[in-house]
CSV table of C-alpha atoms and ligand atoms in Angstrom, one decimal:
chain,number,residue,atom,x,y,z
A,1430,UNK,CA,62.4,217.9,59.3
A,1431,UNK,CA,65.6,216.1,60.1
A,1432,UNK,CA,63.7,213.1,61.6
A,1433,UNK,CA,61.5,212.9,58.5
A,1434,UNK,CA,64.6,213.0,56.3
A,1435,UNK,CA,66.0,210.0,58.2
A,1436,UNK,CA,62.7,208.1,57.9
A,1437,UNK,CA,62.6,208.7,54.2
A,1438,UNK,CA,66.2,207.6,53.9
A,1439,UNK,CA,65.4,204.4,55.9
A,1440,UNK,CA,62.3,203.7,53.7
A,1441,UNK,CA,64.5,204.2,50.6
A,1442,UNK,CA,67.1,201.8,52.0
A,1443,UNK,CA,64.5,199.2,52.7
A,1444,UNK,CA,62.9,199.7,49.3
A,1445,UNK,CA,66.2,199.5,47.4
A,1446,UNK,CA,67.0,196.2,49.2
A,1447,UNK,CA,70.4,197.5,50.3
A,1448,UNK,CA,69.4,197.2,54.0
A,1449,UNK,CA,72.2,194.8,54.8
A,1450,UNK,CA,74.9,197.3,54.1
A,1451,UNK,CA,74.6,200.0,56.7
A,1452,UNK,CA,73.2,200.4,60.2
A,1453,UNK,CA,70.8,203.0,61.4
A,1454,UNK,CA,72.8,205.6,63.3
A,1455,UNK,CA,70.4,205.3,66.2
A,1456,UNK,CA,71.4,201.7,66.7
A,1457,UNK,CA,74.5,200.8,68.6
A,1458,UNK,CA,75.8,197.5,67.6
A,1459,UNK,CA,78.4,195.4,69.4
A,1460,UNK,CA,80.3,192.8,67.6
A,1461,UNK,CA,81.3,189.5,69.4
A,1462,UNK,CA,84.9,190.7,69.8
A,1463,UNK,CA,83.5,193.2,72.3
A,1464,UNK,CA,83.0,192.7,76.1
A,1465,UNK,CA,79.9,190.6,75.5
A,1466,UNK,CA,81.8,187.6,74.1
A,1467,UNK,CA,79.9,185.6,71.4
A,1468,UNK,CA,76.7,187.6,71.9
A,1469,UNK,CA,75.7,190.0,69.1
A,1470,UNK,CA,73.8,193.1,70.4
A,1471,UNK,CA,71.8,195.9,69.0
A,1472,UNK,CA,70.8,198.8,71.2
A,1473,UNK,CA,68.1,201.2,69.8
A,1474,UNK,CA,69.0,204.5,71.6
A,1475,UNK,CA,66.0,206.4,70.3
A,1476,UNK,CA,63.2,205.4,72.7
A,1477,UNK,CA,60.4,207.2,70.8
A,1478,UNK,CA,59.7,204.2,68.7
A,1479,UNK,CA,57.0,201.6,69.4
A,1480,UNK,CA,58.7,198.2,69.0
A,1481,UNK,CA,56.6,195.2,67.9
A,1482,UNK,CA,59.4,192.7,68.0
A,1483,UNK,CA,62.8,191.9,66.5
A,1484,UNK,CA,64.3,189.8,63.7
A,1485,UNK,CA,67.9,188.6,63.2
A,1486,UNK,CA,69.2,187.7,59.8
A,1487,UNK,CA,72.4,186.0,58.8
A,1488,UNK,CA,72.9,187.2,55.2
A,1489,UNK,CA,69.4,187.0,53.9
A,1490,UNK,CA,68.3,184.1,56.1
A,1491,UNK,CA,66.2,184.7,59.2
A,1492,UNK,CA,67.8,183.1,62.2
A,1493,UNK,CA,65.7,184.5,65.1
A,1494,UNK,CA,62.4,186.2,65.6
A,1495,UNK,CA,60.5,187.5,68.7
A,1496,UNK,CA,57.6,189.8,69.7
A,1497,UNK,CA,59.5,191.6,72.4
A,1498,UNK,CA,59.2,195.3,72.9
A,1499,UNK,CA,62.7,195.8,74.3
A,1500,UNK,CA,65.1,198.4,73.0
A,1501,UNK,CA,67.9,195.9,73.2
A,1502,UNK,CA,68.0,192.7,71.3
A,1503,UNK,CA,70.8,190.0,71.3
A,1504,UNK,CA,71.7,187.0,69.4
A,1505,UNK,CA,74.0,184.2,70.7
A,1506,UNK,CA,76.3,182.8,68.0
A,1507,UNK,CA,78.0,180.5,70.5
A,1508,UNK,CA,81.4,180.8,68.9
A,1509,UNK,CA,83.2,182.9,66.4
A,1510,UNK,CA,84.3,180.5,63.6
A,1511,UNK,CA,84.1,179.8,59.9
A,1512,UNK,CA,80.5,178.6,60.2
A,1513,UNK,CA,79.2,181.5,62.3
A,1514,UNK,CA,81.1,184.1,60.3
A,1515,UNK,CA,78.9,186.3,58.1
A,1516,UNK,CA,77.0,189.5,58.0
A,1517,UNK,CA,74.2,189.7,60.6
A,1518,UNK,CA,71.4,192.1,60.7
A,1519,UNK,CA,69.1,193.0,63.6
A,1520,UNK,CA,65.8,194.4,62.6
A,1521,UNK,CA,63.6,196.4,65.0
A,1522,UNK,CA,59.9,196.0,64.0
A,1523,UNK,CA,59.1,199.6,64.1
A,1524,UNK,CA,57.5,202.0,61.6
A,1525,UNK,CA,59.6,202.1,59.6
A,1526,UNK,CA,61.8,199.1,60.4
A,1527,UNK,CA,65.2,200.0,61.8
A,1528,UNK,CA,68.2,197.8,61.2
A,1529,UNK,CA,71.7,197.3,62.6
A,1530,UNK,CA,74.5,195.4,60.9
A,1531,UNK,CA,77.2,193.4,62.6
A,1532,UNK,CA,80.0,191.7,60.7
A,1533,UNK,CA,81.3,188.5,62.3
A,1534,UNK,CA,84.7,188.2,60.5
A,1535,UNK,CA,87.4,185.5,60.5
A,1536,UNK,CA,90.5,185.0,58.3
A,1537,UNK,CA,89.9,182.8,55.2
A,1538,UNK,CA,89.6,179.1,55.8
A,1539,UNK,CA,91.1,177.7,52.6
A,1540,UNK,CA,90.5,174.1,51.7
A,1541,UNK,CA,91.4,172.1,48.6
A,1542,UNK,CA,88.5,170.3,46.9
A,1543,UNK,CA,90.9,167.3,46.5
A,1544,UNK,CA,94.3,167.0,48.1
A,1545,UNK,CA,95.5,165.0,45.1
A,1546,UNK,CA,94.4,165.7,41.5
A,1547,UNK,CA,95.1,163.4,38.6
A,1548,UNK,CA,95.5,164.3,35.0
A,1549,UNK,CA,96.6,162.6,31.8
A,1550,UNK,CA,99.6,163.8,29.8
A,1551,UNK,CA,98.4,166.4,27.2
A,1552,UNK,CA,95.1,166.9,28.9
A,1553,UNK,CA,94.1,169.8,31.2
A,1554,UNK,CA,94.7,169.6,34.9
A,1555,UNK,CA,92.3,171.3,37.2
A,1556,UNK,CA,92.9,172.2,40.9
A,1557,UNK,CA,90.3,173.9,43.0
A,1558,UNK,CA,90.4,175.6,46.4
A,1559,UNK,CA,87.5,177.2,48.3
A,1560,UNK,CA,86.9,179.3,51.4
A,1561,UNK,CA,83.5,179.6,53.0
A,1562,UNK,CA,84.5,182.2,55.6
A,1563,UNK,CA,83.4,185.8,55.9
A,1564,UNK,CA,84.6,188.2,54.7
A,1565,UNK,CA,85.1,186.7,51.3
A,1566,UNK,CA,88.6,186.2,50.0
A,1567,UNK,CA,89.9,189.5,48.4
A,1568,UNK,CA,92.8,187.9,46.7
A,1569,UNK,CA,93.6,184.4,45.6
A,1570,UNK,CA,97.2,183.4,44.7
A,1571,UNK,CA,98.5,180.1,43.3
A,1572,UNK,CA,102.1,179.0,43.8
A,1573,UNK,CA,104.2,176.1,42.5
A,1574,UNK,CA,106.2,174.5,45.2
A,1575,UNK,CA,109.4,173.0,43.7
A,1576,UNK,CA,111.3,170.1,45.1
A,1577,UNK,CA,114.2,172.3,46.2
A,1578,UNK,CA,111.7,174.1,48.5
A,1579,UNK,CA,111.4,177.3,46.5
A,1580,UNK,CA,107.9,178.7,45.8
A,1581,UNK,CA,107.1,180.4,42.5
A,1582,UNK,CA,103.9,182.4,42.0
A,1583,UNK,CA,101.9,181.3,39.0
A,1584,UNK,CA,100.7,184.1,36.7
A,1585,UNK,CA,97.4,183.9,34.9
A,1586,UNK,CA,97.8,183.3,31.2
A,1587,UNK,CA,101.6,182.3,31.3
A,1588,UNK,CA,102.6,180.4,28.2
A,1589,UNK,CA,98.9,180.1,27.4
A,1590,UNK,CA,99.0,177.1,29.7
A,1591,UNK,CA,98.1,178.4,33.2
A,1592,UNK,CA,94.6,179.8,33.8
A,1593,UNK,CA,93.3,181.1,37.1
A,1594,UNK,CA,89.6,181.8,37.7
A,1595,UNK,CA,88.7,183.2,41.1
A,1596,UNK,CA,85.6,184.3,43.0
A,1597,UNK,CA,85.2,185.3,46.6
A,1598,UNK,CA,84.6,181.7,47.6
A,1599,UNK,CA,86.6,179.7,45.1
A,1600,UNK,CA,89.6,179.6,42.9
A,1601,UNK,CA,90.5,177.3,40.1
A,1602,UNK,CA,93.9,176.7,38.5
A,1603,UNK,CA,93.8,175.0,35.1
A,1604,UNK,CA,97.0,173.8,33.4
A,1605,UNK,CA,96.6,173.0,29.7
A,1606,UNK,CA,98.8,170.4,27.9
A,1607,UNK,CA,99.9,168.6,31.0
A,1608,UNK,CA,103.6,167.6,30.9
A,1609,UNK,CA,104.9,164.8,33.3
A,1610,UNK,CA,108.3,166.4,33.8
A,1611,UNK,CA,107.2,170.0,34.2
A,1612,UNK,CA,103.8,169.9,35.9
A,1613,UNK,CA,103.7,167.0,38.3
A,1614,UNK,CA,104.2,168.2,41.8
A,1615,UNK,CA,102.8,170.4,44.5
A,1616,UNK,CA,100.7,173.5,44.2
A,1617,UNK,CA,99.6,176.0,46.8
A,1618,UNK,CA,96.5,178.1,46.8
A,1619,UNK,CA,96.5,181.1,49.2
A,1620,UNK,CA,93.5,183.2,50.0
A,1621,UNK,CA,93.7,186.6,51.7
A,1622,UNK,CA,91.2,188.9,53.3
A,1623,UNK,CA,91.7,191.9,55.7
A,1624,UNK,CA,92.2,189.4,58.6
A,1625,UNK,CA,94.9,187.3,57.1
A,1626,UNK,CA,96.1,184.7,54.6
A,1627,UNK,CA,95.7,180.9,54.7
A,1628,UNK,CA,96.5,178.3,52.2
A,1629,UNK,CA,96.1,174.7,51.1
A,1630,UNK,CA,98.3,172.3,49.1
A,1631,UNK,CA,97.2,170.3,46.2
A,1632,UNK,CA,99.4,167.5,44.7
A,1633,UNK,CA,99.1,167.0,40.9
A,1634,UNK,CA,99.8,163.6,39.5
A,1635,UNK,CA,100.3,163.4,35.8
A,1636,UNK,CA,99.9,160.0,34.2
A,1637,UNK,CA,101.5,159.1,30.9
A,1638,UNK,CA,99.2,158.3,27.9
A,1639,UNK,CA,100.3,154.7,28.1
A,1640,UNK,CA,99.5,154.6,31.8
A,1641,UNK,CA,96.0,155.8,30.9
A,1642,UNK,CA,95.8,152.7,28.6
A,1643,UNK,CA,96.7,150.2,31.3
A,1644,UNK,CA,93.2,149.8,32.8
A,1645,UNK,CA,92.0,149.1,29.2
A,1646,UNK,CA,94.8,146.7,28.5
A,1647,UNK,CA,94.1,145.0,31.8
A,1648,UNK,CA,90.5,144.4,30.8
A,1649,UNK,CA,91.6,143.1,27.4
A,1650,UNK,CA,94.0,140.7,29.1
A,1651,UNK,CA,91.3,139.5,31.5
A,1652,UNK,CA,88.9,138.8,28.6
A,1653,UNK,CA,91.6,136.9,26.7
A,1654,UNK,CA,92.4,134.8,29.8
A,1655,UNK,CA,88.8,134.2,30.5
A,1656,UNK,CA,88.1,133.1,26.9
A,1657,UNK,CA,91.1,130.8,26.9
A,1658,UNK,CA,90.0,129.2,30.2
A,1659,UNK,CA,86.5,128.6,28.9
A,1660,UNK,CA,87.9,127.2,25.7
A,1661,UNK,CA,90.2,124.8,27.4
A,1662,UNK,CA,87.5,123.8,29.9
A,1663,UNK,CA,85.0,123.1,27.1
A,1664,UNK,CA,87.6,121.0,25.2
A,1665,UNK,CA,88.5,118.9,28.2
A,1666,UNK,CA,84.9,118.5,29.2
A,1667,UNK,CA,83.8,116.9,25.9
A,1668,UNK,CA,85.3,113.4,26.4
A,1669,UNK,CA,84.5,113.3,30.1
A,1670,UNK,CA,80.9,114.3,29.6
A,1671,UNK,CA,80.4,110.9,27.9
A,1672,UNK,CA,76.6,110.5,27.9
A,1673,UNK,CA,75.3,106.9,27.8
A,1674,UNK,CA,75.2,106.7,24.0
A,1675,UNK,CA,78.9,107.5,23.9
A,1676,UNK,CA,79.5,104.6,26.4
A,1677,UNK,CA,77.7,102.1,24.2
A,1678,UNK,CA,79.7,103.3,21.2
A,1679,UNK,CA,82.9,102.5,23.1
A,1680,UNK,CA,81.6,99.0,23.8
A,1681,UNK,CA,80.8,98.5,20.2
A,1682,UNK,CA,84.2,99.8,19.2
A,1683,UNK,CA,85.7,97.5,21.8
A,1684,UNK,CA,83.9,94.6,20.2
A,1685,UNK,CA,84.4,95.6,16.5
A,1686,UNK,CA,87.8,97.0,16.5
A,1687,UNK,CA,89.7,93.7,16.9
A,1688,UNK,CA,87.4,92.2,14.3
A,1689,UNK,CA,88.2,95.0,11.9
A,1690,UNK,CA,91.9,94.6,12.5
A,1691,UNK,CA,91.6,90.9,12.2
A,1692,UNK,CA,89.8,91.3,9.0
A,1693,UNK,CA,92.5,93.7,7.8
A,1694,UNK,CA,95.2,91.3,8.9
A,1695,UNK,CA,93.4,88.5,7.1
A,1696,UNK,CA,93.0,90.6,4.0
A,1697,UNK,CA,96.7,91.4,4.2
A,1698,UNK,CA,97.7,87.7,4.5
A,1699,UNK,CA,95.4,86.9,1.7
A,1700,UNK,CA,97.0,89.6,-0.5
A,1701,UNK,CA,100.5,88.3,0.5
A,1702,UNK,CA,99.5,84.8,-0.4
A,1703,UNK,CA,98.1,86.0,-3.7
A,1704,UNK,CA,101.2,87.9,-4.6
A,1705,UNK,CA,103.6,85.1,-3.7
B,1417,LIG,C1,72.2,201.3,75.2
B,1417,LIG,O1,72.6,202.6,74.7
B,1417,LIG,C2,72.4,203.6,75.7
B,1417,LIG,C3,72.8,205.0,75.0
B,1417,LIG,O2,74.1,204.9,74.5
B,1417,LIG,C4,73.3,203.3,76.9
B,1417,LIG,O3,73.0,204.3,77.9
B,1417,LIG,C5,72.9,202.0,77.5
B,1417,LIG,O4,73.7,201.6,78.5
B,1417,LIG,C6,73.0,200.9,76.4
B,1417,LIG,N1,72.5,199.7,76.9
B,1417,LIG,C7,73.1,198.6,76.9
B,1417,LIG,C8,72.5,197.4,77.5
B,1417,LIG,O5,74.2,198.4,76.3
B,1418,LIG,C1,75.5,181.2,74.2
B,1418,LIG,O1,75.3,179.8,73.8
B,1418,LIG,C2,76.2,179.0,74.4
B,1418,LIG,C3,76.0,177.6,73.8
B,1418,LIG,O2,74.7,177.3,73.5
B,1418,LIG,C4,76.1,179.0,75.9
B,1418,LIG,O3,77.0,178.2,76.5
B,1418,LIG,C5,76.2,180.4,76.4
B,1418,LIG,O4,76.0,180.4,77.8
B,1418,LIG,C6,75.2,181.3,75.7
B,1418,LIG,N1,75.5,182.7,76.2
B,1418,LIG,C7,74.5,183.4,76.7
B,1418,LIG,C8,74.9,184.8,77.2
B,1418,LIG,O5,73.4,183.0,76.7
B,1419,LIG,C1,80.3,195.1,57.2
B,1419,LIG,O1,80.9,194.7,56.0
B,1419,LIG,C2,80.4,195.5,54.9
B,1419,LIG,C3,81.1,195.0,53.7
B,1419,LIG,O2,81.0,193.6,53.6
B,1419,LIG,C4,80.8,197.0,55.1
B,1419,LIG,O3,80.2,197.7,54.1
B,1419,LIG,C5,80.2,197.4,56.4
B,1419,LIG,O4,80.6,198.7,56.7
B,1419,LIG,C6,80.6,196.5,57.6
B,1419,LIG,N1,79.9,196.9,58.7
B,1419,LIG,C7,80.5,197.1,59.9
B,1419,LIG,C8,79.6,197.5,61.0
B,1419,LIG,O5,81.7,196.8,60.1
B,1420,LIG,C1,92.7,185.0,33.8
B,1420,LIG,O1,92.6,185.3,32.5
B,1420,LIG,C2,91.3,185.0,31.9
B,1420,LIG,C3,91.3,185.4,30.5
B,1420,LIG,O2,92.5,185.0,29.9
B,1420,LIG,C4,90.2,185.7,32.7
B,1420,LIG,O3,89.0,185.4,32.2
B,1420,LIG,C5,90.3,185.4,34.1
B,1420,LIG,O4,89.4,186.2,34.8
B,1420,LIG,C6,91.7,185.8,34.7
B,1420,LIG,N1,91.8,185.4,36.0
B,1420,LIG,C7,92.2,186.2,37.0
B,1420,LIG,C8,92.3,185.6,38.4
B,1420,LIG,O5,92.6,187.3,36.7
B,1421,LIG,C1,79.9,182.8,48.2
B,1421,LIG,O1,78.9,181.7,48.3
B,1421,LIG,C2,77.7,182.0,48.8
B,1421,LIG,C3,76.8,180.8,48.9
B,1421,LIG,O2,77.6,179.8,49.5
B,1421,LIG,C4,77.0,183.0,47.8
B,1421,LIG,O3,75.8,183.4,48.3
B,1421,LIG,C5,77.9,184.2,47.6
B,1421,LIG,O4,77.4,185.0,46.7
B,1421,LIG,C6,79.3,183.8,47.2
B,1421,LIG,N1,80.1,184.9,47.1
B,1421,LIG,C7,80.9,185.2,46.1
B,1421,LIG,C8,81.7,186.5,46.2
B,1421,LIG,O5,81.1,184.4,45.2
B,1422,LIG,C1,100.3,181.0,52.1
B,1422,LIG,O1,99.6,180.7,53.3
B,1422,LIG,C2,100.4,180.1,54.3
B,1422,LIG,C3,99.5,179.9,55.5
B,1422,LIG,O2,98.5,179.0,55.2
B,1422,LIG,C4,101.6,180.9,54.6
B,1422,LIG,O3,102.4,180.1,55.6
B,1422,LIG,C5,102.4,181.2,53.4
B,1422,LIG,O4,103.5,182.0,53.7
B,1422,LIG,C6,101.5,181.8,52.3
B,1422,LIG,N1,102.4,182.0,51.2
B,1422,LIG,C7,102.5,183.2,50.6
B,1422,LIG,C8,103.4,183.2,49.4
B,1422,LIG,O5,101.9,184.1,50.9
C-alpha cells in the first residue's frame, strides 16, 4: 500500500513535469562538496528495482546516458565553478523512473555588460549587469559610488529618474534625463544569493548635447574642405590643361596682339593728328 502510494506519487511527479525539484527518498545523493570531490553521485538504496540504465540532466539538458544496471551512478563535473553550477538530476531508468536532484551551487558571478556606458545629456542611460551562476541571484542592488568614496544605494523610482529592472540572471539600471554634473561617475551592481554577494562596477560617461554634435560637425567640415580642395584644383587645372587648340590660340594671339596694339596706336596717332 505504502509502496504503491510512492509509485503513484512518483508517476504524478513525472507527469506534472516537476521532477527536477525533489529527489526520491530512496536515492542518496552526494553533492560535489562531499568526500567524492567533483563527482556527483546517486545511490539507489532500494535494490528491488530492475535498472535499464541511467540518465543525467543539467537543468533540462541531458548530459550523460548509459545502459548500466548498477544501483550507483556518478557524473564527473571536473570542477565546481560558474559554468558547472546548476541543478543536476540523475534518473534511474526503472518502472517508474526514479530521480535524484543535486544542486551544484556557487556565489553569484556578477559581470557588467559594458565596463563603460555612454549617454547623451537629457537621454536615458542604461547600465546592465548579469550573473550566470546557480543559484540565481535573489537580490540585486545598485549603488552610486561618489568621488569622496562614499556609496549610496539607489532606490527604484527615485525622482522618477532611476529605474531598476531585475531577474535572476540580469539587472538593469536606467537613469532618465541624464545630467552631466549629477549622473556622470561610477555605479556598482551587487548580486546576492545564499552563498554570498559579488559586484561589478560600471562607469557612466555623459556627453553634452554639443559634444554629440561634434562628429556631425566634423563631417560637415570635412565635406567643406574637400569641396574647396576640388574647386581650387579644378580652377588651377584649367590653364595648365592647355589642349593643342589652346596652344594654337596663344600663337595666334602672340602674332595678332602686337598688330592690334600697333593698329590701336596708329589709330591714336591718326586721331591726334586729326585733332591738332
Ligand atoms: C549506497 O547506500 C547504501 C545504503 O545507505 C550504503 O550501504 C552504500 O555504502 C552506499 N554505496 C555507496 C557507494 O555510497
Ligand atoms: C573527473 O574529470 C577530471 C578531468 O576530466 C579528471 O581529472 C578526474 O580524474 C575525473 N575524476 C574521476 C573520479 O574520474
Ligand atoms: C535544490 O534547489 C532547489 C531550489 O532551487 C530546492 O528546491 C531543492 O531542495 C534543492 N535540492 C537540494 C538537494 O538541495
Ligand atoms: C521598479 O519599479 C518599476 C515600476 O515603477 C517596476 O516595474 C520594477 O519591477 C521595479 N523594480 C524593482 C527591482 O523592484
Ligand atoms: C536565467 O537564464 C537561463 C538561460 O540562460 C534561463 O533558462 C533561466 O530561466 C533564467 N532564470 C531567470 C530567473 O531569469
Ligand atoms: C558589493 O559587492 C562587493 C564584492 O564584489 C563587496 O565588496 C561590497 O561590500 C558589496 N557592497 C555592498 C553595499 O554590499
